[in-house]
Each structure stands twice: as structure tokens, then as C-alpha cells.
PDB file of C-alpha atoms in Angstrom:
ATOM      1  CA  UNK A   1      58.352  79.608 166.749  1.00  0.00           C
ATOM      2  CA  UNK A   2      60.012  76.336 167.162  1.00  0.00           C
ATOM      3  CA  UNK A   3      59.625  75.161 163.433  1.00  0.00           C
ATOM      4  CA  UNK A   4      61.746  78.801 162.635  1.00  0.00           C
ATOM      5  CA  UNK A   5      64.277  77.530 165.227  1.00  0.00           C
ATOM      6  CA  UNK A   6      64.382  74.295 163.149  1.00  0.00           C
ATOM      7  CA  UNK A   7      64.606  75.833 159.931  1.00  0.00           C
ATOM      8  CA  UNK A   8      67.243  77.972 160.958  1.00  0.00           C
ATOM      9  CA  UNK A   9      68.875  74.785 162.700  1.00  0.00           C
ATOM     10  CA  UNK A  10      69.080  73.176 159.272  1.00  0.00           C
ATOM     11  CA  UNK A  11      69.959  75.580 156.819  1.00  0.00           C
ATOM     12  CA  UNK A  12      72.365  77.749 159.436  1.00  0.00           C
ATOM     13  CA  UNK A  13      75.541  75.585 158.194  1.00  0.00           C
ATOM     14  CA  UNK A  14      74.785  75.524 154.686  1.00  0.00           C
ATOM     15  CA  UNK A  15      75.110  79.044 154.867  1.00  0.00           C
ATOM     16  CA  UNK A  16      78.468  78.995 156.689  1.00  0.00           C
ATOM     17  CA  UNK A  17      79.566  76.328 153.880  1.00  0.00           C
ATOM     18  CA  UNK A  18      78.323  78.899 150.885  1.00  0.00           C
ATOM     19  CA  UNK A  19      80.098  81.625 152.010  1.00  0.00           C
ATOM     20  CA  UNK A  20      83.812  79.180 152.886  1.00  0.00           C
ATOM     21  CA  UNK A  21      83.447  78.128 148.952  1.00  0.00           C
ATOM     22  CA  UNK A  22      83.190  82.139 147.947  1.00  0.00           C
ATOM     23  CA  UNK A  23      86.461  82.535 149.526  1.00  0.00           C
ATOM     24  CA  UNK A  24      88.115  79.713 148.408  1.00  0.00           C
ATOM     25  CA  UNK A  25      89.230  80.168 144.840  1.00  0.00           C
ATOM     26  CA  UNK A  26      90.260  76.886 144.494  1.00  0.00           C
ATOM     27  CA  UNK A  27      89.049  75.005 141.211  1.00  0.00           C
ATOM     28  CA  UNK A  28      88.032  71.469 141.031  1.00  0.00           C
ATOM     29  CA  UNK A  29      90.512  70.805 139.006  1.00  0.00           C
ATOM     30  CA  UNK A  30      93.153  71.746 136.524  1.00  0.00           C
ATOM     31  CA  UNK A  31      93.844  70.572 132.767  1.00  0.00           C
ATOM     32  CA  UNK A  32      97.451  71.070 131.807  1.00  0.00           C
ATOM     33  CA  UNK A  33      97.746  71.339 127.674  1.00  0.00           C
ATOM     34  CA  UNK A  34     100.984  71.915 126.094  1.00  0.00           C
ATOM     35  CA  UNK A  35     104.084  70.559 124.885  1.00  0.00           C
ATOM     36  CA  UNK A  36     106.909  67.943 126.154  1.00  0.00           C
ATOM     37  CA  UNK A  37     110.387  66.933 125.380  1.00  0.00           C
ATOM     38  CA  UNK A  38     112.778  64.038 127.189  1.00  0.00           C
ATOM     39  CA  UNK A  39     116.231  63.644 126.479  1.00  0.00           C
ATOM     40  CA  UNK A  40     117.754  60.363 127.849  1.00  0.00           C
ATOM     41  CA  UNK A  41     120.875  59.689 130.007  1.00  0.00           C
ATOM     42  CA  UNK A  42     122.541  59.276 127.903  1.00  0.00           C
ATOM     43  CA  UNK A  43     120.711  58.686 124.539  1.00  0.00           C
ATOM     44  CA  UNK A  44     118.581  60.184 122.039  1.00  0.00           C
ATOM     45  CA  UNK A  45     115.258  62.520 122.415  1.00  0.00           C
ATOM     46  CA  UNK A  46     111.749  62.475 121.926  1.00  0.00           C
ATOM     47  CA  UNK A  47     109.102  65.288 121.819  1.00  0.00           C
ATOM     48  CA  UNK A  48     104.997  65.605 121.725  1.00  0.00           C
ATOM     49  CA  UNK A  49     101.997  66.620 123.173  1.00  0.00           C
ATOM     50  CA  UNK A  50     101.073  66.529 126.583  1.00  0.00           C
ATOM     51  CA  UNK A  51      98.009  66.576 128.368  1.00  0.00           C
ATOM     52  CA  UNK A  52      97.454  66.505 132.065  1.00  0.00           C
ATOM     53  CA  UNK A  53      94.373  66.753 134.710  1.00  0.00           C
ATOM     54  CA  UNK A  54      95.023  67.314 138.710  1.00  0.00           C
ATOM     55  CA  UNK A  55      93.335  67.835 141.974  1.00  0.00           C
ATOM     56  CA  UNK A  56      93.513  69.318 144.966  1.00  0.00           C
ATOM     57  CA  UNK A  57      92.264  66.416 147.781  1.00  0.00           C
ATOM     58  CA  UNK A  58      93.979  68.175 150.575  1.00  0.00           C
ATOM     59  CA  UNK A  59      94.469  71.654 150.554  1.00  0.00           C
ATOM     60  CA  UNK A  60      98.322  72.993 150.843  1.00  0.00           C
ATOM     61  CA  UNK A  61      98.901  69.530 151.501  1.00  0.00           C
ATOM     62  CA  UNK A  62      98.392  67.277 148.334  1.00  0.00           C
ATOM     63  CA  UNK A  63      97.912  67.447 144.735  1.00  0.00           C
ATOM     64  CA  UNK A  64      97.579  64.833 142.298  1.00  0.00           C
ATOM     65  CA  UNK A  65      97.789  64.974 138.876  1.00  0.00           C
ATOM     66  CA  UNK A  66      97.922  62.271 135.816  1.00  0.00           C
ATOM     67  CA  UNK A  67      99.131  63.047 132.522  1.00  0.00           C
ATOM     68  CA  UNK A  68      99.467  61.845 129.046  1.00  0.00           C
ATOM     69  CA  UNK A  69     102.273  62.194 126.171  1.00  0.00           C
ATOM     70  CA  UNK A  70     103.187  60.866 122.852  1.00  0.00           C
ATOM     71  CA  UNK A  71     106.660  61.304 122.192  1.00  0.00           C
ATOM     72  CA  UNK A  72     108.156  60.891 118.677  1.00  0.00           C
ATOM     73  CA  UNK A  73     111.385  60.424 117.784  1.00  0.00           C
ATOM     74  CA  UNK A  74     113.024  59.097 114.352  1.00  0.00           C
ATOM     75  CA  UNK A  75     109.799  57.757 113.251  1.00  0.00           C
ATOM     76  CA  UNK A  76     108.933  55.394 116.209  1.00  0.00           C
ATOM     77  CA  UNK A  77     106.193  56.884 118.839  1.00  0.00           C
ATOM     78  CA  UNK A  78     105.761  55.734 122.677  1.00  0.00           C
ATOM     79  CA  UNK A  79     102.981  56.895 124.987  1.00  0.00           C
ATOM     80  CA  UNK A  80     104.456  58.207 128.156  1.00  0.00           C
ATOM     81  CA  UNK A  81     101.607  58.188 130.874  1.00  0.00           C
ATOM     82  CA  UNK A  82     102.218  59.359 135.140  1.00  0.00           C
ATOM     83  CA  UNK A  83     100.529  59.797 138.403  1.00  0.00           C
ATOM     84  CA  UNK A  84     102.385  62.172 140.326  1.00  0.00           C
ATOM     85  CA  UNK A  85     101.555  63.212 144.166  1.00  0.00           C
ATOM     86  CA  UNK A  86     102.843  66.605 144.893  1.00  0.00           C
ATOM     87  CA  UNK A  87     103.498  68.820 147.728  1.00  0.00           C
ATOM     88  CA  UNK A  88     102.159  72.790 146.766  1.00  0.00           C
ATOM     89  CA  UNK A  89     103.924  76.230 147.731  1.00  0.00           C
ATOM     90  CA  UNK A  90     102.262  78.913 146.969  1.00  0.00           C
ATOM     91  CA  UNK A  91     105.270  81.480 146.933  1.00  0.00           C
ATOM     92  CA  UNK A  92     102.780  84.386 145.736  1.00  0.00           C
ATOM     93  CA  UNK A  93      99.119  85.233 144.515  1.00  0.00           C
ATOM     94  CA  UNK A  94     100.371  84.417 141.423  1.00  0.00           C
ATOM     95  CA  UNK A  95     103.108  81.717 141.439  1.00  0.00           C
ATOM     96  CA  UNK A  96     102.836  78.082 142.894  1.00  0.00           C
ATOM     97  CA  UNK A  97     105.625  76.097 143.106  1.00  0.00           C
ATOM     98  CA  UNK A  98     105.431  72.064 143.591  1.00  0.00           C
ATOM     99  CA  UNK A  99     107.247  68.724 144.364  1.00  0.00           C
ATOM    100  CA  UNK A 100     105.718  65.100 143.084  1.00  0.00           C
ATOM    101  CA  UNK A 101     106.977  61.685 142.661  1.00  0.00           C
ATOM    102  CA  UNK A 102     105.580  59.429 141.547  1.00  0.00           C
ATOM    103  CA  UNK A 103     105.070  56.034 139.106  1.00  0.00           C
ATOM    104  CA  UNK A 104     105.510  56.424 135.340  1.00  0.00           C
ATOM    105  CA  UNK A 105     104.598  54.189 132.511  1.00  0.00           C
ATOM    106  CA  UNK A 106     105.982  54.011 128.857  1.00  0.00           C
ATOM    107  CA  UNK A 107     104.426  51.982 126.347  1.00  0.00           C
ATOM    108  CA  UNK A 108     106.244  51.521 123.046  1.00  0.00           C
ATOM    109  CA  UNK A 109     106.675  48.733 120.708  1.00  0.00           C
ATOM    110  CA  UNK A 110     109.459  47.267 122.410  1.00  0.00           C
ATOM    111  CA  UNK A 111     107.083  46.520 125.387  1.00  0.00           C
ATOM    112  CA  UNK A 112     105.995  48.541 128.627  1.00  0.00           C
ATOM    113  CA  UNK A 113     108.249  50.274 131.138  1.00  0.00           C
ATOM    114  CA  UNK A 114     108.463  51.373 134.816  1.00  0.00           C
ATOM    115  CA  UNK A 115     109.908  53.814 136.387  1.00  0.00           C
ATOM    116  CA  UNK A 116     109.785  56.554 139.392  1.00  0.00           C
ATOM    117  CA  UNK A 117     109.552  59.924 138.231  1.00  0.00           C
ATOM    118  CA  UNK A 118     110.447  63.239 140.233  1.00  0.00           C
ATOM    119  CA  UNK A 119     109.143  66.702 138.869  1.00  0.00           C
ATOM    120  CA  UNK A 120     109.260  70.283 140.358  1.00  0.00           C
ATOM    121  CA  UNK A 121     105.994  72.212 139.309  1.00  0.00           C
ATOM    122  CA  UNK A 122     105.785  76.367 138.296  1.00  0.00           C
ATOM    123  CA  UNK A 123     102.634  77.716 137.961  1.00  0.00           C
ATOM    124  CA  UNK A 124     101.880  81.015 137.253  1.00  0.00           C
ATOM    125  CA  UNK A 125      98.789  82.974 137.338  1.00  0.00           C
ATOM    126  CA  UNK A 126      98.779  86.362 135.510  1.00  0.00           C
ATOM    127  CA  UNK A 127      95.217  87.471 136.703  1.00  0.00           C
ATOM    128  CA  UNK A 128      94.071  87.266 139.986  1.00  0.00           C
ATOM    129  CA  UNK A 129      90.635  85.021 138.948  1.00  0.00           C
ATOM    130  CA  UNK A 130      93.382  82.051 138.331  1.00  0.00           C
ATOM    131  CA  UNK A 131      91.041  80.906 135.305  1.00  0.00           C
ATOM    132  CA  UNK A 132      94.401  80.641 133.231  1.00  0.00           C
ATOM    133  CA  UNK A 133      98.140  80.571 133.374  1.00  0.00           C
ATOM    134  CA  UNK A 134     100.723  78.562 132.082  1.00  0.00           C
ATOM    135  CA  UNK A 135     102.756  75.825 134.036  1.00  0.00           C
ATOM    136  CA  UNK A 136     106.939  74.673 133.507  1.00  0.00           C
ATOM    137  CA  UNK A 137     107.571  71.494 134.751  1.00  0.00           C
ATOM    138  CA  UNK A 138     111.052  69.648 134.655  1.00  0.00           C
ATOM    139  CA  UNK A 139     111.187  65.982 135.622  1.00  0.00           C
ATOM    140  CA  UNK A 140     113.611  63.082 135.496  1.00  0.00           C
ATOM    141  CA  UNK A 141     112.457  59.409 135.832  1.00  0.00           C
ATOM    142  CA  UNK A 142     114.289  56.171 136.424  1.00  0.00           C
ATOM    143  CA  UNK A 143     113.084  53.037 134.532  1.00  0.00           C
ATOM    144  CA  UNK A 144     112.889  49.576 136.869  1.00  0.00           C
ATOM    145  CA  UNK A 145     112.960  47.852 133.586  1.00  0.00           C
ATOM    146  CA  UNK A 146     116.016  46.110 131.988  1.00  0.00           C
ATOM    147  CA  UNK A 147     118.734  48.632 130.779  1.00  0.00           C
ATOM    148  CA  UNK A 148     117.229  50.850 134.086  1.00  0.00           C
ATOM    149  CA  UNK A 149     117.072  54.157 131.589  1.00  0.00           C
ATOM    150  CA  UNK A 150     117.447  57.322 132.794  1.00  0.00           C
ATOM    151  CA  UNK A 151     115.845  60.391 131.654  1.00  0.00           C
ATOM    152  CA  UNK A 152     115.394  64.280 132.110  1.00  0.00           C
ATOM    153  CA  UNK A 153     111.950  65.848 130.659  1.00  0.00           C
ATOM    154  CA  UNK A 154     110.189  68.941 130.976  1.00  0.00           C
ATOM    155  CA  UNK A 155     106.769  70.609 129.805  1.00  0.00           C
ATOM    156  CA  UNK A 156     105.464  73.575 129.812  1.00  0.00           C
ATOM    157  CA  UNK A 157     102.107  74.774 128.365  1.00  0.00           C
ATOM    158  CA  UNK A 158      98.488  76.328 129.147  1.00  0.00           C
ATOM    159  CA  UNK A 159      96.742  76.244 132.410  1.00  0.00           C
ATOM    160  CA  UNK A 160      92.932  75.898 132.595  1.00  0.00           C
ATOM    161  CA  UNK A 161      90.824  75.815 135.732  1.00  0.00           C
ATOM    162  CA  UNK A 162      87.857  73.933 136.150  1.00  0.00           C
ATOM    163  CA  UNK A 163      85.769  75.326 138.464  1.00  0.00           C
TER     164      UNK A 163
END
């Protein structure tokens, strides 16, 4: 009788934890494929790729994600890389809506850059399974380097979950 009490003892919350992760659809993580452009203030544009990966550390709280582009323009290429910490809305059971700043780095031929970048986030989820969507995401950053460029961006692609 006692070792049933024991048993019980020990597996009693990972039951409890089972069923929370049932309810929770959240994935593990999110890849982010599509397509960028960045136009600068005032100046010429660029356009690639893009590629990014975030995470969920604390729920409705904070996101992270870090992403990858390289933009072309005029037959010169840079590599645009960010880490952005966001702030999720979910406005429905199919849109989510987010804020992030964060650092960005550029690296070119002419050297590497800093700057701050802010971005607003739209997600939306045409099936309620949230395996995949698609994602529009304007940004501007503001280079700490000499010159201090400005820029507006935006990219907008696939969604996958990772569950």
C-alpha cells in the first residue's frame, strides 16, 4: 500500500505536466523563410533572402528571434544579421501582433556596422493547428557607425512551427 502511495507520489505531477503541454499549442520554435527589402534614409535599396528562428522563453511576455539576410544591390552584397526581443499580442486565434528592438549587424566590404533596430511583427495563422502561416514585418534601424545611416526594411514570408 505505501509503495502505490509512492508511485502515485512520483508520477502524480508528471501527469499534471502532460496534460498543461496538450493544451499549450505553443511550438518550440519558429523558422521565418521569405523575402526582404531596405530602402535607406535617404539612399539607395537592397533586397534578398531572409531567414529567421525565434522562441518563446516567457510566455505572452518575451520572444526572441535572430535572423539572417543578404541584401544585393548594384552588384555589391552585405549580410544583414539581428537579435530582436519582442513583446507578443495575440489580437486573435489567428493573428499575433509584436514589438522588438533590438541590436543589428551589417557586414559588407566596407567594414561592419551597428545599429538599433525597431520592428512591429504580423503573424497570421490560417488553420487553427498554427503549423504554418506567413509573417509581415516592417523595421527601421539606426547605424552607431560613422555616417549614422538610417534605414526602413520590411519582410514578409512563410511561417513554420517547430514543435
Amino acid at each position: 500500500m505505501v509503495w502505490r502511495r509512492k508511485l502515485l507520489l512520483i508520477f502524480a505531477p508528471l501527469l499534471f505536466t502532460a496534460s498543461a503541454q496538450a493544451e499549450d499549442k505553443e511550438p518550440t520554435a519558429i523558422v521565418e523563410l521569405g523575402a526582404a527589402g531596405e530602402w535607406g534614409l535617404p539612399g539607395a535599396s537592397s533586397f534578398g533572402p531572409s531567414l529567421a528562428v525565434e522562441f518563446t522563453p516567457i510566455k505572452e511576455w518575451l520572444e526572441i528571434e535572430g535572423g539572417v539576410a543578404p541584401m544585393f544591390r548594384g552588384g555589391r552584397s552585405e549580410w544583414d544579421t539581428d537579435l530582436l526581443f519582442k513583446k507578443p499580442f495575440t489580437l486573435s486565434d489567428k493573428v499575433e501582433f509584436m514589438v522588438g528592438v533590438g541590436p543589428q549587424w551589417t557586414f559588407s566590404p566596407e567594414g561592419t556596422k551597428i545599429a538599433g533596430e525597431f520592428a512591429l511583427d504580423f503573424m497570421f495563422w490560417p488553420t487553427s493547428d498554427r503549423k504554418y502561416g506567413w509573417f509581415l514585418e516592417p523595421s527601421y534601424s539606426y547605424s552607431f557607425s560613422r555616417g549614422h545611416e538610417q534605414s526602413l526594411g520590411v519582410s514578409l514570408g512563410l511561417l513554420i512551427s517547430i514543435p
